[in-house]
CSV table of C-alpha atoms and ligand atoms in Angstrom, one decimal:
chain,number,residue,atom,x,y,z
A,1,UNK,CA,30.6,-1.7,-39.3
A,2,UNK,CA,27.8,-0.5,-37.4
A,3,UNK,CA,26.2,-1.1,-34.3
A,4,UNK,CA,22.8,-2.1,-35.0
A,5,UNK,CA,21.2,-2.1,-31.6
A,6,UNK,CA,18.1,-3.1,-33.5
A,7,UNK,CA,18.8,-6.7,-34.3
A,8,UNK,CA,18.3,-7.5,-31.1
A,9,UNK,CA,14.2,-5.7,-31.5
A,10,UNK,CA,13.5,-8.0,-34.1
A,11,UNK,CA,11.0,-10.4,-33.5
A,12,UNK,CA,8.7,-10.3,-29.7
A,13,UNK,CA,10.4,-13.6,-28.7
A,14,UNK,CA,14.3,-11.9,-29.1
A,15,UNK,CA,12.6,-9.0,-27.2
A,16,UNK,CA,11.8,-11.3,-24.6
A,17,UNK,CA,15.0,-13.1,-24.4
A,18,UNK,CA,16.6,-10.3,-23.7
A,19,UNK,CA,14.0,-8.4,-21.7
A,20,UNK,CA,15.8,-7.0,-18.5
A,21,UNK,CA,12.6,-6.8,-16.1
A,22,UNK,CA,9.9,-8.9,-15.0
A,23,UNK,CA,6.3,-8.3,-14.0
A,24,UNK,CA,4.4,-11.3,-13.0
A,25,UNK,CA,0.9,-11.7,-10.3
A,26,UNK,CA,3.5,-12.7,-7.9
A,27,UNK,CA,4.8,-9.0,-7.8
A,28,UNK,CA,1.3,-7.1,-7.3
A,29,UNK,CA,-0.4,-6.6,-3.7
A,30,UNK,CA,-4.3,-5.7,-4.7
A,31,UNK,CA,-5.8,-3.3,-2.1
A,32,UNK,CA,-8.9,-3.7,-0.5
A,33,UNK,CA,-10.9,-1.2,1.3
A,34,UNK,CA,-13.3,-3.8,3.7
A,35,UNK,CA,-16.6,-2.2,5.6
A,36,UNK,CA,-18.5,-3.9,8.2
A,37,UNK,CA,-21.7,-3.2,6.2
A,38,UNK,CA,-22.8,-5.9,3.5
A,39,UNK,CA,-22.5,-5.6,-0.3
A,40,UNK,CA,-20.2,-3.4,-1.9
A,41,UNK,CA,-20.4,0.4,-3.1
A,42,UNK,CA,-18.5,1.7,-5.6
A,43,UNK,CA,-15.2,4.6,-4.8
A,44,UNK,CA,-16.2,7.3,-7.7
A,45,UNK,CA,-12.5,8.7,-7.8
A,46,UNK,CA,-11.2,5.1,-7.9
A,47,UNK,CA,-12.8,3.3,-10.9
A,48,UNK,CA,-13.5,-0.4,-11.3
A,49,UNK,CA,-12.8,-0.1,-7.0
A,50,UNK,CA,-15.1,-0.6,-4.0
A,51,UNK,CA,-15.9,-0.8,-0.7
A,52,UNK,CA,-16.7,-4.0,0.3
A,53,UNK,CA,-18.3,-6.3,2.9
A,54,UNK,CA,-16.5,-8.9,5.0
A,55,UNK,CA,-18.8,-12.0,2.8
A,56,UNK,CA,-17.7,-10.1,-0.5
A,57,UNK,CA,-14.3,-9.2,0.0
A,58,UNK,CA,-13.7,-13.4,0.7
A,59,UNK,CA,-15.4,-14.0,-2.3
A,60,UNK,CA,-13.3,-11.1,-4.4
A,61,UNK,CA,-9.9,-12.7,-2.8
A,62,UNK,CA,-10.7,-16.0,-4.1
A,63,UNK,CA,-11.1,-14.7,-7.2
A,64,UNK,CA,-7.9,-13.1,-7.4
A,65,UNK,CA,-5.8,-15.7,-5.9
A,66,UNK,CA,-7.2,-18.0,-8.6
A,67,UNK,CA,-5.7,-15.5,-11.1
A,68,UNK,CA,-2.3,-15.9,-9.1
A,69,UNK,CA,-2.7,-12.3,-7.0
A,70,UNK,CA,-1.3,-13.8,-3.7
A,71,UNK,CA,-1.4,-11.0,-1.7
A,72,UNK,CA,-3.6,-8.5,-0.6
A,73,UNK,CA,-3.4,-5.2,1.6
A,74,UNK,CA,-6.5,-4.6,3.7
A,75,UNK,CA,-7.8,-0.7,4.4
A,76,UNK,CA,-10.2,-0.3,7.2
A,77,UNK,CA,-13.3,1.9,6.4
A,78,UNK,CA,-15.2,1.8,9.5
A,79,UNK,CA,-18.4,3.2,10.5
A,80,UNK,CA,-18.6,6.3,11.8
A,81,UNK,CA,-19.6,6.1,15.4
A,82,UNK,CA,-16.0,3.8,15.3
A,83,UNK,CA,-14.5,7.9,15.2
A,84,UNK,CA,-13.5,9.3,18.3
A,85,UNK,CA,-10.7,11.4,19.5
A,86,UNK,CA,-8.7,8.9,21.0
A,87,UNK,CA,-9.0,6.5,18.4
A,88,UNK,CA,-9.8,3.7,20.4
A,89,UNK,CA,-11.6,1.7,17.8
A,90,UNK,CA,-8.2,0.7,15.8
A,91,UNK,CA,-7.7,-1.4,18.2
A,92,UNK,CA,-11.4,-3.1,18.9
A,93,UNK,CA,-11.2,-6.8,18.4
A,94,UNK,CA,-14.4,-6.3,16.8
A,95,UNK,CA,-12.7,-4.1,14.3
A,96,UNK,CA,-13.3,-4.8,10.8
A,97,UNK,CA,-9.9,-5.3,9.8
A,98,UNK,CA,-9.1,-8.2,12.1
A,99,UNK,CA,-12.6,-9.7,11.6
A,100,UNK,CA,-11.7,-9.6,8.1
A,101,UNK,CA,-8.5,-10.7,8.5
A,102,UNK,CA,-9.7,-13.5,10.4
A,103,UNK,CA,-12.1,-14.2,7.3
A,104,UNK,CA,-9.8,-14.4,5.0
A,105,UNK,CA,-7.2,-16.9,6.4
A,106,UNK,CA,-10.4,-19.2,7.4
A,107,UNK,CA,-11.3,-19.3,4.1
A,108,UNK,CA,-7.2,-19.5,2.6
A,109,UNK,CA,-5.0,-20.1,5.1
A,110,UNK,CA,-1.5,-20.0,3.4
A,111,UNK,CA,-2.6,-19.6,0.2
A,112,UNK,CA,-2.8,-15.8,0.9
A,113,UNK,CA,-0.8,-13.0,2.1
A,114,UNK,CA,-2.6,-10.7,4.3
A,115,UNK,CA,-1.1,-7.2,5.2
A,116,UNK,CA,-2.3,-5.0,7.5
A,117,UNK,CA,-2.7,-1.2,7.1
A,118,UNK,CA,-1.9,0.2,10.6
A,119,UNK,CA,-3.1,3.8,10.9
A,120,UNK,CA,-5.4,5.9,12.9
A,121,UNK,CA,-6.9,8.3,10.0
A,122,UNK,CA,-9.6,6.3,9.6
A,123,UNK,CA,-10.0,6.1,13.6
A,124,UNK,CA,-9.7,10.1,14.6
A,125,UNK,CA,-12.7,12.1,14.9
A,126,UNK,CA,-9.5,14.3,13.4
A,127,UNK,CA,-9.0,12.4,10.1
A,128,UNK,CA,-5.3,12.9,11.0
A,129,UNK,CA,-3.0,9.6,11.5
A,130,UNK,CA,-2.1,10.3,15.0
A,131,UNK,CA,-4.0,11.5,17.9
A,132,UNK,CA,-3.7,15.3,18.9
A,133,UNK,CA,-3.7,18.2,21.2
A,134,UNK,CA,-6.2,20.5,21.9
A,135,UNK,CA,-3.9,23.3,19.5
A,136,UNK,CA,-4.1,20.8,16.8
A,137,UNK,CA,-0.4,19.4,17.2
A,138,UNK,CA,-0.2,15.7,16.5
A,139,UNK,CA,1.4,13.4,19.5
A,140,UNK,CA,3.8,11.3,18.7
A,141,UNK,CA,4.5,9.1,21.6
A,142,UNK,CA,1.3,9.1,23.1
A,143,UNK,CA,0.3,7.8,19.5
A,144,UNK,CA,2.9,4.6,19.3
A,145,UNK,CA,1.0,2.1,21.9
A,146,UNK,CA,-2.3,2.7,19.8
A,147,UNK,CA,-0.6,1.7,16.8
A,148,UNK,CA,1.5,-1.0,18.7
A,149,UNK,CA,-2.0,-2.4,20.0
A,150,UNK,CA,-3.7,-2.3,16.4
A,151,UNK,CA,-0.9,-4.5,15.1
A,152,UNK,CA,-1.7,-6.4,17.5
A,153,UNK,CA,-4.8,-6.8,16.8
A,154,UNK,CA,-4.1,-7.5,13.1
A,155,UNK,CA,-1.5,-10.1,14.1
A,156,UNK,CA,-4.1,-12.1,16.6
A,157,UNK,CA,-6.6,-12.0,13.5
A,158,UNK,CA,-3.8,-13.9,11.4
A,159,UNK,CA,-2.3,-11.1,9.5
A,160,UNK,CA,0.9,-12.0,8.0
A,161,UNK,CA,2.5,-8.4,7.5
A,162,UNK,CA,1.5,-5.4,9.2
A,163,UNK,CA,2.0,-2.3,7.6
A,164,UNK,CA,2.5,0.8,9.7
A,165,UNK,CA,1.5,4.0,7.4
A,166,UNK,CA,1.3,6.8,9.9
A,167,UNK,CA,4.7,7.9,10.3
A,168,UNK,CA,5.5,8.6,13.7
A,169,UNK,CA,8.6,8.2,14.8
A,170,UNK,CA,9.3,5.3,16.4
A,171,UNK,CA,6.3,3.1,15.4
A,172,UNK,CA,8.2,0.1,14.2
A,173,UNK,CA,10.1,-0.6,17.5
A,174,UNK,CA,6.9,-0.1,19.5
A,175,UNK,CA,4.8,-2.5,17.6
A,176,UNK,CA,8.1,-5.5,16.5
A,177,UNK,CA,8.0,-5.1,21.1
A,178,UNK,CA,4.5,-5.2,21.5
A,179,UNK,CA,4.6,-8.3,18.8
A,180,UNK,CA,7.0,-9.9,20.3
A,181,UNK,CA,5.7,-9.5,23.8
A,182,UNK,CA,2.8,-11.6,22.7
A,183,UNK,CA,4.5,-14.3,20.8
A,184,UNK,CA,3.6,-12.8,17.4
A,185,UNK,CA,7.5,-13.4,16.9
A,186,UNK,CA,7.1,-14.3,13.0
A,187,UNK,CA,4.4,-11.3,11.8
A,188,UNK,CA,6.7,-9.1,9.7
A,189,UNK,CA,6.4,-5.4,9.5
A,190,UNK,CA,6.3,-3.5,6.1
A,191,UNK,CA,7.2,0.2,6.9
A,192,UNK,CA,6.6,2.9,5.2
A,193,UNK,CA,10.0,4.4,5.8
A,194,UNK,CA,9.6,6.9,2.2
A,195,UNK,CA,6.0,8.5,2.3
A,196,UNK,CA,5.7,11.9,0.9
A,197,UNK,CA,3.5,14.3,2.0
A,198,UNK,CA,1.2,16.1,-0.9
A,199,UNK,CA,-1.9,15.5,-3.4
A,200,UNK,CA,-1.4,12.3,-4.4
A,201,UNK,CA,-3.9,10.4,-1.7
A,202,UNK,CA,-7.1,11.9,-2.6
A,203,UNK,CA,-8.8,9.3,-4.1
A,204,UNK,CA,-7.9,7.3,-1.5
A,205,UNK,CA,-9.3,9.5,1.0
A,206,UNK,CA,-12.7,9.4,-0.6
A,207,UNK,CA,-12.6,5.4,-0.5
A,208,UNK,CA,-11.1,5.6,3.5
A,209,UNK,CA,-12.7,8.6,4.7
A,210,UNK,CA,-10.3,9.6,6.3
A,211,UNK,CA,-9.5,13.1,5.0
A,212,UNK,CA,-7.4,15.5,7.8
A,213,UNK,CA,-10.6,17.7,9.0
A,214,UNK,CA,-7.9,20.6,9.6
A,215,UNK,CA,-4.2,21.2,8.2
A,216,UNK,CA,-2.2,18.8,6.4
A,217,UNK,CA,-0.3,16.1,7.0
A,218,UNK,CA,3.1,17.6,6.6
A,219,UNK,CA,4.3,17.4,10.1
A,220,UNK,CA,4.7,13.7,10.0
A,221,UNK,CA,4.4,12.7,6.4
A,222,UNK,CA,8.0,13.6,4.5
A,223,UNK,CA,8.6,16.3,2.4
A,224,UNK,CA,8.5,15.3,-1.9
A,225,UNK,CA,12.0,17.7,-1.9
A,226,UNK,CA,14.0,15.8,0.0
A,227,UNK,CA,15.7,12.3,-0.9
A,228,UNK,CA,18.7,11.5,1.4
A,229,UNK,CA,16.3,12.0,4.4
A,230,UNK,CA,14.2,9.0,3.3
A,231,UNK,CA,17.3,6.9,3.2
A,232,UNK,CA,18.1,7.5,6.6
A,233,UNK,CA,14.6,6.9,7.7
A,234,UNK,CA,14.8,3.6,5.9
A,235,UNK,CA,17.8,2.9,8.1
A,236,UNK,CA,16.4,3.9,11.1
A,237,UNK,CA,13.2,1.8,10.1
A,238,UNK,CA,15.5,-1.7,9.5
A,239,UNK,CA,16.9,-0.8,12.8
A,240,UNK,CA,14.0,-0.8,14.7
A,241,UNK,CA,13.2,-4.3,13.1
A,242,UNK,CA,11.2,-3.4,9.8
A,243,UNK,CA,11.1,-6.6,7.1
A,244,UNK,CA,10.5,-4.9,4.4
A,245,UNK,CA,10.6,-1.0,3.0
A,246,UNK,CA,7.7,0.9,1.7
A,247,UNK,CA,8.5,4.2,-1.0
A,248,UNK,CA,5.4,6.1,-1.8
A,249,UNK,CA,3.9,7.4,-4.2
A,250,UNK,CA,5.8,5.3,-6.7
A,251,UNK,CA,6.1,6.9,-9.6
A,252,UNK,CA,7.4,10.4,-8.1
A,253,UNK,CA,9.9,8.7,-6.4
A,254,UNK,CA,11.7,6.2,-9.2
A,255,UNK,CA,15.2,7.5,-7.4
A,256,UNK,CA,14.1,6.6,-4.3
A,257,UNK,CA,13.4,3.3,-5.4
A,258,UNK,CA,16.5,2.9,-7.2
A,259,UNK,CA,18.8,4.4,-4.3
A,260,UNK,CA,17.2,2.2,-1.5
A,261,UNK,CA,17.6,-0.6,-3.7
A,262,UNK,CA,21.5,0.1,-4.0
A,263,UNK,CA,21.6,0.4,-0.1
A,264,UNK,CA,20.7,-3.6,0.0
A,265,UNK,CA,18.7,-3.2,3.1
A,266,UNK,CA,15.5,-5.2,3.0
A,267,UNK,CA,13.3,-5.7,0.1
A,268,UNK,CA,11.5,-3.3,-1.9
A,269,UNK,CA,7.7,-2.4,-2.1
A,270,UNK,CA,6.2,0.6,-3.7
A,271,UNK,CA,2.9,1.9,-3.6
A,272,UNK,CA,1.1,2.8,-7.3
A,273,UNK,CA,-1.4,5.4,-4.9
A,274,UNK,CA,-4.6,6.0,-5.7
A,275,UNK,CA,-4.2,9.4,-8.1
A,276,UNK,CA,-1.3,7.7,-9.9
A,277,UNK,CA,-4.1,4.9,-10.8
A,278,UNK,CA,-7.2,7.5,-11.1
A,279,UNK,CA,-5.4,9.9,-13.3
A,280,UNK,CA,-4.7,7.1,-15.7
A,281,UNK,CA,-8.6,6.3,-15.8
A,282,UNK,CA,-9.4,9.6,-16.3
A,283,UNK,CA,-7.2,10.6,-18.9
A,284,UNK,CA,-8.2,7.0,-20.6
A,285,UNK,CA,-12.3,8.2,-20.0
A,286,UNK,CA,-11.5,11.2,-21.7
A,287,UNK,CA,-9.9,9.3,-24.9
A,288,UNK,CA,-6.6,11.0,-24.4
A,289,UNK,CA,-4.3,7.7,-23.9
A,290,UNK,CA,-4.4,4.5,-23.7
A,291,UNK,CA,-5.3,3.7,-20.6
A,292,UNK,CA,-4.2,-0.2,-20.3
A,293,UNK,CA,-1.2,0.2,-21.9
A,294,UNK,CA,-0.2,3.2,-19.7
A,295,UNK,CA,-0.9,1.4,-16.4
A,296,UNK,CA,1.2,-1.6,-17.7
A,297,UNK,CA,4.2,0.8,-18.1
A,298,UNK,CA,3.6,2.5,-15.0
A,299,UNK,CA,3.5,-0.9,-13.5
A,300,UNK,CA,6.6,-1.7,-15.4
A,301,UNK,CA,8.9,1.6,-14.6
A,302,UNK,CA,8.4,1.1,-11.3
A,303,UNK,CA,10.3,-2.8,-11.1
A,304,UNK,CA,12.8,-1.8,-13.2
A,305,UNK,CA,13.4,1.2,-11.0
A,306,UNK,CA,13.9,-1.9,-8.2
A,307,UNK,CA,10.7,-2.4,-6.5
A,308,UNK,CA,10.5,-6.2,-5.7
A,309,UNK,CA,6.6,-5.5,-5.5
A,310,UNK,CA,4.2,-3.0,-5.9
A,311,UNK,CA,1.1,-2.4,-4.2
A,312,UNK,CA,-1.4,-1.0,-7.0
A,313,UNK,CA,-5.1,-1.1,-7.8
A,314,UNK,CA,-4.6,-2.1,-11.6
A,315,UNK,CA,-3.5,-5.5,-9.9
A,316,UNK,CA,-6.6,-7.2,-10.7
A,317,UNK,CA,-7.2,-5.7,-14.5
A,318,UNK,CA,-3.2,-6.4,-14.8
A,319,UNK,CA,-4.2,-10.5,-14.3
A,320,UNK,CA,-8.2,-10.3,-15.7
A,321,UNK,CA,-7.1,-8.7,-19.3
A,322,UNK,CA,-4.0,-10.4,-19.3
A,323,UNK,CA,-1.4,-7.8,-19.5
A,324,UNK,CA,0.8,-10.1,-17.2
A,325,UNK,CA,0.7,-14.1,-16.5
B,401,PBG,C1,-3.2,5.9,5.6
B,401,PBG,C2,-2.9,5.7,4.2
B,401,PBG,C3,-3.0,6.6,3.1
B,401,PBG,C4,-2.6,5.9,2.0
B,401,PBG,C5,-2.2,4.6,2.4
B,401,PBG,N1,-2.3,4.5,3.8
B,401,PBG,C6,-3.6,7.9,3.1
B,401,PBG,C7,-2.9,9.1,3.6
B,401,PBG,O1,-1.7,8.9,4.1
B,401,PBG,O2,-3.5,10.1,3.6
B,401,PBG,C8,-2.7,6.4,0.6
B,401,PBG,C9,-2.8,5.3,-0.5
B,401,PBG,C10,-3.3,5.8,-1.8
B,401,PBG,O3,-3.4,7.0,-2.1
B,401,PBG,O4,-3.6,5.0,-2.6
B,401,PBG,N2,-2.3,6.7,6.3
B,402,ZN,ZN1,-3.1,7.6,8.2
């Protein structure tokens, strides 16, 4: 007799019976990248994605949560004299992230999820995600009550997850304390406990501006060849009171995803980064693949790899063209 594997390919409804993974809206978090100034402008490197006002980015949310996209993840891009070398305005409560924050769950109230990015690269006159010395060394400690204070911030505003992206050491304890210290017992933390260092973030970068203006980020962001030191800074992270686990980028890092989902210690999120989205449009624009299909499977690899979401700017195509429902 033999196996015929292939019966069970037959006909789309026997694949679907027997499909092992599940992408649904519920599973996406679309980012936003919000500005104080009205209208929105469009992010070259990041097609079909803009900047957008306070007013715009309500009406965009609405929108999407219409379409079942629950939860969004809200990027700071402030002005420029917001810049300075101690980064103060990450924590201004005239800040466009908790004015938009504040927006947003006026308007929703439960109906949306609102996380927080909580970095300083778009606060440094340095473009770097800490503050630093005059040799160019970025400070860890003296960083953590800036970020601590930002999630604060965020949390006042109404944010339900803050998402620390920096990667100091330390950051979660400082800001679950400074949180709980001020009531904000229930705002859960989403950290990025794998986040490799390397070329995938430009795009990004354009949209943010918030490009290093000297060296790298490879002091504090991990290095892409190592694997077991992710795990343990996952562990560390849950210790220090993290809800939930970012990996980053997410295709790269399929293992990492897989092996942290093994070690049962919080759920899952991966981030589909900007390049990982942008080289798909590109190679689409060109007429080389395509495109839609490839994002869907990108989308797709990554929650079978054991990502209970994924952060990704195809989330709104994914729901408008109907590649999910
Ligand atoms: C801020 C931050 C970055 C991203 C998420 N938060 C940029 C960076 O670390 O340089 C990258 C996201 C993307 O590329 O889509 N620290
Ligand atoms: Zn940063």
């Amino acid at each position: 007799m033999l196996n015929r594997s292939r019966r069970l390919r037959t006909t789309p409804a026997l694949r679907d019976l027997v499909a092992e993974t599940d992408l649904r809206p519920r599973h996406l978090v679309q980012p936003y990248f919000v500005q104080h100034q009205k209208g929105v402008s469009e992010i070259a490197s990041l097609p079909g994605i803009v900047r957008s006002g306070i007013h715009e980015t309500v009406q965009q949310v609405e929108k999407d949560l219409k379409r079942g996209l629950k939860s969004v993840l809200i990027f700071g891009v402030p002005d420029a004299h917001e810049k300075s070398p101690d980064a103060k305005g990450c924590h201004d409560h005239e800040g466009v992230v908790p004015k938009a924050v504040a927006a947003l769950k006026k308007a929703f109230g439960r109906d949306v999820i609102v996380m927080t990015d909580v970095c300083l690269c778009a606060y440094t006159t340095s473009g770097h995600c800490g503050l630093s010395d005059d040799e160019g060394v970025i400070l860890n400690d003296e960083t953590l009550p800036l970020l601590a204070e930002m999630a604060l911030r965020h949390a006042e505003a109404g944010a339900d997850i803050v998402a620390p992206s920096d990667m100091m050491d330390g950051r979660v304890a400082a800001m679950r304390a400074r949180l709980d210290g001020a009531g904000f017992t229930q705002t859960a933390i989403l950290s990025y406990a794998i986040k490799h260092a390397g070329a995938y973030y430009g795009p990004f970068r354009d949209a943010a501006d918030s490009s290093p203006k000297f060296g790298d980020r490879k002091t504090y962001q991990m290095d892409p060849r190592n694997a077991r030191e992710g795990l343990r800074d996952a562990l560390l992270d849950v210790q220090e009171g993290a809800d939930m686990l970012m990996v980053k980028p997410a295709l790269p890092n399929l293992d990492l995803i897989w092996r942290l989902r093994e070690a049962q210690l919080a759920p899952i999120c991966a981030y589909h980064v900007s390049s990982e989205f942008s080289m798909v449009k590109a190679a689409d624009r060109m007429g080389w693949v395509s495109g839609d299909q490839l994002m869907l499977e990108h989308l797709i690899a990554i929650r079978r790899a054991g990502a209970d979401m994924v952060v990704t700017y195809a989330g709104r195509e994914a729901v408008e063209k109907g590649w999910i429902s």
